[in-house]
Short mmCIF file of C-alpha atoms in Angstrom, two decimals:
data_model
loop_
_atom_site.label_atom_id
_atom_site.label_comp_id
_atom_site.label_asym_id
_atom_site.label_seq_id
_atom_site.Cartn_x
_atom_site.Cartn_y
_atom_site.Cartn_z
CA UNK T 1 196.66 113.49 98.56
CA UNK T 2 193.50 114.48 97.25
CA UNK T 3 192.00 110.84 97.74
CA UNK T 4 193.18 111.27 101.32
CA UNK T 5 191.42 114.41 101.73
CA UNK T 6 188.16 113.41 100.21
CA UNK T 7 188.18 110.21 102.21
CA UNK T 8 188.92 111.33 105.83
CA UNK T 9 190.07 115.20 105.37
CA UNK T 10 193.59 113.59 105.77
CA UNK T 11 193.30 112.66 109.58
CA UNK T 12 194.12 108.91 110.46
CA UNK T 13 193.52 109.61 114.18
CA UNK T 14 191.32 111.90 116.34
CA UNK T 15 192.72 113.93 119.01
CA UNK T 16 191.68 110.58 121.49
CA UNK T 17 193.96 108.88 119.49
CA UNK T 18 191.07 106.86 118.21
CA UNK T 19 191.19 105.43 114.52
CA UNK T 20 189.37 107.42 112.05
CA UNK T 21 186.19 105.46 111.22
CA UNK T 22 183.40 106.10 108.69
CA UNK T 23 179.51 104.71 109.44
CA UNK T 24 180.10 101.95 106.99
CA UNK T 25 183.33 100.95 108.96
CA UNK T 26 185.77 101.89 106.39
CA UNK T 27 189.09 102.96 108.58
CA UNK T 28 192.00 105.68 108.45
CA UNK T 29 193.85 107.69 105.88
CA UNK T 30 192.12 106.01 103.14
CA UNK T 31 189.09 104.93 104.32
CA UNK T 32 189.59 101.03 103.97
CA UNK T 33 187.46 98.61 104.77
CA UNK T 34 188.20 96.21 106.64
CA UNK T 35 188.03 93.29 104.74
CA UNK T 36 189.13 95.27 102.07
CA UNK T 37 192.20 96.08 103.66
CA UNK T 38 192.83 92.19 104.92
CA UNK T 39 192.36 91.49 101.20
CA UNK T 40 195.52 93.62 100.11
CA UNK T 41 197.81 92.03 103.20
CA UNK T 42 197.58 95.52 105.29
CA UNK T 43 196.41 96.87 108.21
CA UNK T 44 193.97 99.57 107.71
CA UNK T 45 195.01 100.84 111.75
CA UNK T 46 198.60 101.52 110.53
CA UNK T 47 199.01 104.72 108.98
CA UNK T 48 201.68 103.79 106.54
CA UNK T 49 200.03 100.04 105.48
CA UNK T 50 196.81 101.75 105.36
CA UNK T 51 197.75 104.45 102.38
CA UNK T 52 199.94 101.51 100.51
CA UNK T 53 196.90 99.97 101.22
CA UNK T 54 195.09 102.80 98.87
CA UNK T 55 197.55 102.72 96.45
CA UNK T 56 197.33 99.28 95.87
CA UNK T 57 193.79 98.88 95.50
CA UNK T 58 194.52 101.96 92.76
CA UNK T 59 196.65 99.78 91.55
CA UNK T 60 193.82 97.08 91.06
CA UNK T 61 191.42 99.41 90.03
CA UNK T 62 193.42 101.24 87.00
CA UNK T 63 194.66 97.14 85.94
CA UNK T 64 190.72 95.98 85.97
CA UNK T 65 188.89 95.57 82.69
CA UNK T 66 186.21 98.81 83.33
CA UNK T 67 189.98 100.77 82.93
CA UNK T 68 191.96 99.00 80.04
CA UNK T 69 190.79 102.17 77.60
CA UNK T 70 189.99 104.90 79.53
CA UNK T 71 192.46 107.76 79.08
CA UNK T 72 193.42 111.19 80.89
CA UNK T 73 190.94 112.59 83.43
CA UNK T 74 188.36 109.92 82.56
CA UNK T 75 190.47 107.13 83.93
CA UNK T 76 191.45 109.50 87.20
CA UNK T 77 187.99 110.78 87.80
CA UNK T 78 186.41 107.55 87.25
CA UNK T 79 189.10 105.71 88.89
CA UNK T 80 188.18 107.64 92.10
CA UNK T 81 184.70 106.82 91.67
CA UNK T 82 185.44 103.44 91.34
CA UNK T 83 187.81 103.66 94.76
CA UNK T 84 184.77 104.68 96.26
CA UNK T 85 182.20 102.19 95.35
CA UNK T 86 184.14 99.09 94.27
CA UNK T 87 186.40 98.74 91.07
CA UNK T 88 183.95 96.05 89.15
CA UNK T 89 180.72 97.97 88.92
CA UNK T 90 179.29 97.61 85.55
CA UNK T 91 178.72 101.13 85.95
CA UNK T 92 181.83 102.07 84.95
CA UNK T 93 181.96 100.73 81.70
CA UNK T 94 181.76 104.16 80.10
CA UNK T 95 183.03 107.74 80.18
CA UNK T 96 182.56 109.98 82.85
CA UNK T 97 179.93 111.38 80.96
CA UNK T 98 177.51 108.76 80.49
CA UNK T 99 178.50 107.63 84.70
CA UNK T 100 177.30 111.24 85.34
CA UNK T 101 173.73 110.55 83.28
CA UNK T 102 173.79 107.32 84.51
CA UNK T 103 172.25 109.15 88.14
CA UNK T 104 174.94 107.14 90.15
CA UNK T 105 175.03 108.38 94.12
CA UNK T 106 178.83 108.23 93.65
CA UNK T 107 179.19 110.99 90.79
CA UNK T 108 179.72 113.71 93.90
CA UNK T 109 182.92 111.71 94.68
CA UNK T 110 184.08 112.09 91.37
CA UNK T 111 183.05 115.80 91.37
CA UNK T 112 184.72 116.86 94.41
CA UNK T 113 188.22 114.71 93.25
CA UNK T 114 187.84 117.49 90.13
CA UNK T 115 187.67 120.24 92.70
CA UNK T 116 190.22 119.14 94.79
CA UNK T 117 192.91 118.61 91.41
CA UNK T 118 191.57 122.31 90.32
CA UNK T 119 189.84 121.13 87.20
CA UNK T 120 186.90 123.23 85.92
CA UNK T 121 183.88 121.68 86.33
CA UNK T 122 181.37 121.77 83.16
CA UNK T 123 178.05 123.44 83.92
CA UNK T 124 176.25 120.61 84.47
CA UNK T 125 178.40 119.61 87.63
CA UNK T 126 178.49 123.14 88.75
CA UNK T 127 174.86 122.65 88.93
CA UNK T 128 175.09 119.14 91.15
CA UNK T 129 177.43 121.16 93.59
CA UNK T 130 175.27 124.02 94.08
CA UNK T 131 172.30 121.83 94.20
CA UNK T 132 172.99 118.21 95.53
CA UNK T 133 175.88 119.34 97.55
CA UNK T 134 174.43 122.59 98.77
CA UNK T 135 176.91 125.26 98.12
CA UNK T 136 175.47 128.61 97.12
CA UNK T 137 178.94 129.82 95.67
CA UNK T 138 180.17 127.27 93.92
CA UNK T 139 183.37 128.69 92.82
CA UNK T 140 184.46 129.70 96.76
CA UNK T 141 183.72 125.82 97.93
CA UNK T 142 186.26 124.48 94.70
CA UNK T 143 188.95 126.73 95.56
CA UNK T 144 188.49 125.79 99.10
CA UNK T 145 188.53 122.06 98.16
CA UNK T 146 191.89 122.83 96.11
CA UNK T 147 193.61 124.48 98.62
CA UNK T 148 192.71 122.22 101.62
CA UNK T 149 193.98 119.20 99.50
CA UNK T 150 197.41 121.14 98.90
CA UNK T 151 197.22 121.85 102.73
CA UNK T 152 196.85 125.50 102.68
CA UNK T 153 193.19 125.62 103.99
CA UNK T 154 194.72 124.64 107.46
#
């Protein structure tokens, strides 16, 4: 759930009945992109094929060779990360440590996947949220990340 909240704040459809669509063209639940989607035999405009969809490029992701050793919240965090940009970037060779010093634009992705799971964040990504994300109480905007992905913020 927290991947679907991230990627489209869990709404497949708007009101118009119009399929949720990101600038880059990624599509629904899960944010898929087309070609992405064609690639795992689903259709990103069904609701249900569109989050097995997700959960089988997870499933690609957590079986590449960037995720053979990685362990515990490294292998989550990162695997989110990795969701985001692409599973085979060399960038995410290491820990989640050396990804955060590495300065990728993805680290904020897997930041807010932290918030959203209700894992304390270390001080220096309390600093990227207040900062880079722009949230002047940090502690108010990770609660309200945990409870929206548990669907209490609604």
């Amino acid at each position: 759930m927290s991947i679907i909240f991230i990627e489209s704040s869990g709404i497949h459809q708007n009101s118009g009945g119009k399929i949720t669509t990101s600038s880059c063209g990624a599509q629904g639940f899960m944010q898929l992109m087309p070609k992405t989607a064609s690639g795992l035999g689903v259709d990103a405009t069904n609701p249900q094929q569109n989050v097995l969809g997700g959960v089988k490029f997870f499933k690609e992701i957590f079986n590449s060779k960037n995720f053979k050793n990685k362990t515990g919240i490294d292998k989550i965090v990162m695997g989110a990360c990795a969701y985001n940009m692409g599973p085979y970037s060399s960038k995410l060779a290491g820990n989640w440590g050396e990804f955060k010093a590495s300065g990728s634009s993805v680290q904020g992705y897997g930041i807010k996947l932290k918030m959203c799971l209700g894992l304390e964040l270390t001080s220096d990504e309390r600093t990227y949220v207040a900062n880079r994300m722009g949230q002047r109480d940090v502690d108010a905007y990770a609660q309200s990340c945990y409870a929206n992905r548990k669907g209490l913020g609604r």
